[in-house]
DNA sequence: CGCCGTTTTATTTTT
DNA sequence: TAAAACGGCG
């Protein structure tokens, strides 16, 4: 009978440092656990000394391998469960891994630390909060809260929030934090007016967070690093505790995560990372693909194992995915193969409109469900942007097909839920300014903009938090009526704040939310929507109760609940027991698999997004996203695009994605609905018959621009496609008379007046080629504003992108 | 201060 | 299109 640690924090005799030594019998036991793995996977699981990198293609059983490796460690007594740390990409993945390991080695394995970087280090910070001057009840700020706080700071600093939006400032600060750039460094590096403004806000923003006893997502990684730097003894303790560190989806780690991994593994050097560079899709969030590419440089004695056998998909799907990723350069060497059946070709569906596309998806799902008996839960419909979900939802609802949606306006993103959560956070942490601002007048209680302004001024003058200012409304010089309203508010919050630590979480929440009038105001509104919202608030309160009572011996606090829900991703909430079709973004689909997968919206400007198409690096990331989507499918993969799609409430023509036309050698891999073999490039873009066969490769020109095609022949071919196609083509309305009642004479329809402007030589519209006096020739990549304020973003091969006001810039249109 | 009608503006992806 | 921001009035 094996014995393992009974308590997460006490791994058996001797405490955290307890050494464990395998006996022959233990090793034999452990070995037996590897039976279900193939040889390469076994090798990966068995290599437990030193750094290990597992390069794992999609569907190669990497989670399975990691699970067995951890079970192996425990069974062989190389480590106590609590000496194992596993960092996954989603909490769901962690949950599943924990369950599987527990299945393998028994319930004693519970003490493993598993979760996302963010949730694991939030837990660490909770324990060590006092060391860095926080209280353990710190709030966790999402993007909304961050922007609210920034807006506040910009107001105080007199910065124009129109020109420098809190959203983009937030993005820049987040980027800086991910790169571990301090406010001082940032200020030093700032090289343009925009960065100067960000530099002015970055420091105060951090100070404000600290004053509010709050952390943003990036802080959850940045603070542990600072903690470890300032307290080497603390670092040492964690280094010794975690004898084995595992990181899944390593290709999606950022600089801070990389640093944390390095710090933690410094003692035992048992760092095992798993990932696939071809599936790196989070660069926009600071993920650095370099982390996995240079793992061997960072850890010269690392063992590298490649899992190249795919267990998930048919031969055709694997080959198709391979054809996708071939469009990229510089992937790690991998040779994916599978023993699975040949399978059916991938099907490409063309639709007239997004509605039509959704209908085709719906019909196909129904058909496969009825004729092939595929259960609803085995279907996934993927898309690039959340906005696309609407038409799909409508079609499924019309067809009475049960579905669930991941992301979008998920439960914890809804206004009423965020409001309720803000109240609860305020009870736990009254200095939380962002939460206070959110709810001080929700529902309305006579505290308007002017009153808040007064509090803000008073707080700034005396260096107080808004909460502190709100506690002295009369000193703040508020008129009687307003002061009374503020007093009522602070009195109510204080009453619950004083009980927050002692009362049971569910009871406190219920009473508090009741008291705030939030529910009453929804009830009074009495519209179908408001009643749904009311129901949502009830559901939240139930969730609190469920959380608090999950462990009856050890009821969890409201503060823990709040921190946990801030870190729940949408996929985490994906319940597997529901038999429904899944709708989600391509990003959210990572790590999942379905029998039948639809990748919708395969259109230029959408997938790849217009902005990404301008930049080779971003374009490659989009391509990897396509790769991720395609490799979710086990047996059938459908791609679809619509020839027109609503954008800004107007129907716009669309061209199918270059990702389709660049595919090579897909003869028997890709078919149209009718069963005909797919022919890259339609007649509209038909090529001169010069034998150019290749797909479009994005390449840098000597002048820093880029173009499609590598040989002159290919270049010419490509030009006849995207480069030289009618730049206005995709602006046409396919519905004659749509928009402004423009006459539909032939193919060329009037262009959208709002975004274009007359100039010598023609109209300036997106896609047009123009000449500028100083910058030379360039291409319009975006238009914005109207009338006098119309401006064009133009890409000049020599000088890069410039945003020009048409009123001033003299542009001549040449094509 | 708060309501309501009108105008403007925005669409990546997310822990 | 739809959500947010704006502006005028009671």
Short mmCIF file of C-alpha atoms in Angstrom, two decimals, chain A residues 489-712:
data_model
loop_
_atom_site.label_atom_id
_atom_site.label_comp_id
_atom_site.label_asym_id
_atom_site.label_seq_id
_atom_site.Cartn_x
_atom_site.Cartn_y
_atom_site.Cartn_z
CA UNK A 489 -23.77 54.67 0.65
CA UNK A 490 -20.65 54.43 2.80
CA UNK A 491 -22.74 53.46 5.80
CA UNK A 492 -24.24 50.56 3.92
CA UNK A 493 -20.90 49.34 2.58
CA UNK A 494 -19.19 49.69 5.98
CA UNK A 495 -21.86 47.65 7.64
CA UNK A 496 -21.07 44.71 5.41
CA UNK A 497 -17.34 45.36 5.20
CA UNK A 498 -17.04 44.95 8.95
CA UNK A 499 -18.69 41.54 8.71
CA UNK A 500 -16.83 40.40 5.59
CA UNK A 501 -14.16 38.45 7.39
CA UNK A 502 -16.42 36.79 9.92
CA UNK A 503 -19.76 36.06 8.25
CA UNK A 504 -20.27 33.12 5.93
CA UNK A 505 -19.68 34.22 2.37
CA UNK A 506 -23.07 33.24 0.99
CA UNK A 507 -25.11 34.82 3.73
CA UNK A 508 -23.16 38.05 3.57
CA UNK A 509 -23.41 38.27 -0.21
CA UNK A 510 -27.12 37.63 -0.25
CA UNK A 511 -27.89 40.27 2.32
CA UNK A 512 -25.54 42.82 0.87
CA UNK A 513 -26.71 42.52 -2.69
CA UNK A 514 -30.29 42.64 -1.48
CA UNK A 515 -29.51 45.81 0.43
CA UNK A 516 -27.80 47.57 -2.47
CA UNK A 517 -31.07 47.73 -4.35
CA UNK A 518 -29.49 46.12 -7.40
CA UNK A 519 -32.07 43.39 -7.52
CA UNK A 520 -34.96 45.69 -6.73
CA UNK A 521 -34.08 47.99 -9.60
CA UNK A 522 -34.01 45.04 -11.99
CA UNK A 523 -37.33 43.87 -10.66
CA UNK A 524 -38.82 47.34 -11.08
CA UNK A 525 -37.65 47.62 -14.62
CA UNK A 526 -39.74 44.54 -15.26
CA UNK A 527 -38.73 43.93 -18.84
CA UNK A 528 -37.93 40.42 -20.10
CA UNK A 529 -34.23 41.36 -20.23
CA UNK A 530 -34.12 42.81 -16.76
CA UNK A 531 -35.75 39.70 -15.35
CA UNK A 532 -33.11 37.56 -17.01
CA UNK A 533 -30.52 39.79 -15.38
CA UNK A 534 -32.20 39.39 -12.05
CA UNK A 535 -32.04 35.66 -12.57
CA UNK A 536 -28.33 35.99 -13.31
CA UNK A 537 -27.71 37.78 -10.04
CA UNK A 538 -29.48 34.98 -8.25
CA UNK A 539 -27.28 32.53 -10.06
CA UNK A 540 -24.21 34.41 -8.92
CA UNK A 541 -25.38 34.24 -5.33
CA UNK A 542 -25.89 30.52 -5.73
CA UNK A 543 -22.37 30.22 -7.09
CA UNK A 544 -21.06 31.95 -3.98
CA UNK A 545 -22.96 29.53 -1.80
CA UNK A 546 -21.73 26.55 -3.74
CA UNK A 547 -18.17 27.77 -3.51
CA UNK A 548 -18.34 28.49 0.20
CA UNK A 549 -19.94 25.19 1.07
CA UNK A 550 -17.90 22.98 -1.22
CA UNK A 551 -15.83 21.84 1.71
CA UNK A 552 -18.04 21.82 4.77
CA UNK A 553 -15.18 21.42 7.24
CA UNK A 554 -13.32 24.30 5.80
CA UNK A 555 -15.71 26.90 4.39
CA UNK A 556 -14.04 29.22 1.94
CA UNK A 557 -14.24 32.96 2.20
CA UNK A 558 -15.78 35.58 -0.02
CA UNK A 559 -12.34 36.98 -0.68
CA UNK A 560 -11.20 33.63 -2.06
CA UNK A 561 -14.31 33.40 -4.20
CA UNK A 562 -13.71 36.81 -5.71
CA UNK A 563 -10.12 36.09 -6.56
CA UNK A 564 -11.00 32.77 -8.07
CA UNK A 565 -13.77 34.03 -10.32
CA UNK A 566 -11.53 36.76 -11.70
CA UNK A 567 -9.24 34.07 -13.01
CA UNK A 568 -11.81 31.79 -14.54
CA UNK A 569 -11.56 31.61 -18.29
CA UNK A 570 -14.59 30.93 -20.36
CA UNK A 571 -13.49 27.51 -21.43
CA UNK A 572 -13.13 26.69 -17.77
CA UNK A 573 -16.86 26.91 -17.41
CA UNK A 574 -17.45 24.62 -20.34
CA UNK A 575 -19.43 21.77 -18.86
CA UNK A 576 -18.80 18.50 -20.63
CA UNK A 577 -21.99 16.88 -19.52
CA UNK A 578 -24.17 18.99 -21.75
CA UNK A 579 -24.97 17.57 -25.11
CA UNK A 580 -24.79 20.70 -27.20
CA UNK A 581 -23.01 22.08 -30.21
CA UNK A 582 -20.15 24.35 -29.13
CA UNK A 583 -19.67 27.83 -30.56
CA UNK A 584 -16.44 29.62 -29.81
CA UNK A 585 -13.56 31.65 -31.13
CA UNK A 586 -10.58 29.88 -32.63
CA UNK A 587 -8.53 31.07 -29.69
CA UNK A 588 -10.84 29.47 -27.18
CA UNK A 589 -10.69 26.15 -29.02
CA UNK A 590 -7.07 25.53 -28.22
CA UNK A 591 -6.52 22.23 -26.50
CA UNK A 592 -9.96 20.87 -27.33
CA UNK A 593 -11.11 18.28 -29.85
CA UNK A 594 -14.33 17.50 -31.65
CA UNK A 595 -15.47 14.93 -34.16
CA UNK A 596 -16.71 17.58 -36.55
CA UNK A 597 -15.28 21.08 -36.74
CA UNK A 598 -16.39 24.09 -38.77
CA UNK A 599 -14.03 26.97 -39.34
CA UNK A 600 -16.20 29.80 -40.56
CA UNK A 601 -15.58 33.23 -42.02
CA UNK A 602 -12.61 32.28 -44.18
CA UNK A 603 -12.44 35.72 -45.75
CA UNK A 604 -9.83 38.33 -46.41
CA UNK A 605 -10.07 41.05 -43.84
CA UNK A 606 -11.64 38.71 -41.34
CA UNK A 607 -9.36 35.69 -41.33
CA UNK A 608 -6.71 36.87 -41.66
CA UNK A 609 -7.87 40.13 -40.17
CA UNK A 610 -7.18 43.20 -42.28
CA UNK A 611 -4.65 44.50 -39.84
CA UNK A 612 -2.77 41.22 -39.62
CA UNK A 613 -2.54 40.97 -43.37
CA UNK A 614 -0.33 44.05 -43.33
CA UNK A 615 2.32 42.54 -41.14
CA UNK A 616 4.15 39.31 -41.94
CA UNK A 617 4.58 38.40 -38.29
CA UNK A 618 0.93 38.84 -37.50
CA UNK A 619 -0.02 37.05 -40.68
CA UNK A 620 1.95 34.03 -39.55
CA UNK A 621 0.17 34.09 -36.24
CA UNK A 622 -3.16 34.10 -38.04
CA UNK A 623 -1.99 31.13 -40.04
CA UNK A 624 -1.09 29.29 -36.87
CA UNK A 625 -4.56 30.10 -35.65
CA UNK A 626 -5.99 28.44 -38.74
CA UNK A 627 -3.73 25.48 -38.00
CA UNK A 628 -5.01 25.29 -34.44
CA UNK A 629 -8.61 25.41 -35.64
CA UNK A 630 -8.15 22.75 -38.29
CA UNK A 631 -6.38 20.37 -35.93
CA UNK A 632 -9.30 20.38 -33.48
CA UNK A 633 -11.14 18.04 -35.86
CA UNK A 634 -11.08 14.30 -35.46
CA UNK A 635 -13.06 13.10 -38.45
CA UNK A 636 -14.54 15.92 -40.42
CA UNK A 637 -13.44 19.44 -41.11
CA UNK A 638 -15.58 22.05 -42.86
CA UNK A 639 -14.38 25.46 -43.94
CA UNK A 640 -16.74 28.17 -45.00
CA UNK A 641 -16.78 31.70 -46.27
CA UNK A 642 -19.45 34.16 -47.26
CA UNK A 643 -19.35 36.47 -50.24
CA UNK A 644 -20.88 39.25 -48.27
CA UNK A 645 -20.92 40.07 -44.62
CA UNK A 646 -22.36 42.77 -42.42
CA UNK A 647 -19.86 45.21 -41.09
CA UNK A 648 -20.86 48.33 -39.20
CA UNK A 649 -24.39 47.41 -39.98
CA UNK A 650 -23.83 47.42 -43.68
CA UNK A 651 -23.43 44.56 -46.08
CA UNK A 652 -19.96 44.43 -47.54
CA UNK A 653 -18.60 42.22 -50.24
CA UNK A 654 -15.94 39.72 -49.24
CA UNK A 655 -13.17 37.78 -50.92
CA UNK A 656 -12.27 34.34 -49.73
CA UNK A 657 -9.20 34.02 -47.54
CA UNK A 658 -5.72 33.78 -48.96
CA UNK A 659 -5.24 30.88 -46.59
CA UNK A 660 -7.34 28.83 -48.98
CA UNK A 661 -5.64 29.94 -52.14
CA UNK A 662 -2.15 29.43 -50.86
CA UNK A 663 -2.69 25.75 -50.07
CA UNK A 664 -0.49 23.50 -52.07
CA UNK A 665 -0.99 19.93 -53.11
CA UNK A 666 -4.43 19.63 -51.64
CA UNK A 667 -5.77 17.71 -54.61
CA UNK A 668 -7.58 15.01 -52.69
CA UNK A 669 -7.65 16.87 -49.39
CA UNK A 670 -10.04 19.69 -50.07
CA UNK A 671 -13.35 19.46 -51.89
CA UNK A 672 -16.16 21.84 -52.51
CA UNK A 673 -19.68 20.98 -51.38
CA UNK A 674 -20.49 19.44 -54.71
CA UNK A 675 -17.56 17.10 -54.29
CA UNK A 676 -15.43 18.72 -56.95
CA UNK A 677 -11.74 19.07 -56.21
CA UNK A 678 -10.84 22.48 -54.89
CA UNK A 679 -9.01 24.74 -57.28
CA UNK A 680 -6.91 27.41 -55.66
CA UNK A 681 -7.76 30.86 -57.01
CA UNK A 682 -11.01 31.49 -58.71
CA UNK A 683 -11.39 32.74 -62.24
CA UNK A 684 -11.66 36.26 -60.91
CA UNK A 685 -8.00 36.06 -60.02
CA UNK A 686 -7.06 33.69 -62.79
CA UNK A 687 -3.38 33.53 -63.39
CA UNK A 688 -1.41 34.08 -66.51
CA UNK A 689 -0.60 30.62 -67.70
CA UNK A 690 3.08 30.73 -66.90
CA UNK A 691 3.27 27.69 -64.76
CA UNK A 692 3.31 29.49 -61.45
CA UNK A 693 2.19 26.84 -59.02
CA UNK A 694 3.26 27.99 -55.63
CA UNK A 695 1.06 29.48 -53.00
CA UNK A 696 1.63 33.01 -51.90
CA UNK A 697 4.62 33.28 -49.69
CA UNK A 698 4.97 36.48 -47.80
CA UNK A 699 8.40 37.89 -48.24
CA UNK A 700 10.27 40.96 -47.28
CA UNK A 701 11.42 43.16 -50.08
CA UNK A 702 14.76 44.85 -49.88
CA UNK A 703 13.01 48.10 -49.15
CA UNK A 704 11.27 46.72 -46.12
CA UNK A 705 7.94 46.17 -47.72
CA UNK A 706 6.73 42.77 -48.62
CA UNK A 707 5.00 41.05 -51.40
CA UNK A 708 3.58 37.73 -52.36
CA UNK A 709 5.45 35.18 -54.30
CA UNK A 710 9.13 34.50 -54.45
CA UNK A 711 9.92 34.09 -58.11
CA UNK A 712 9.22 36.83 -60.58
#
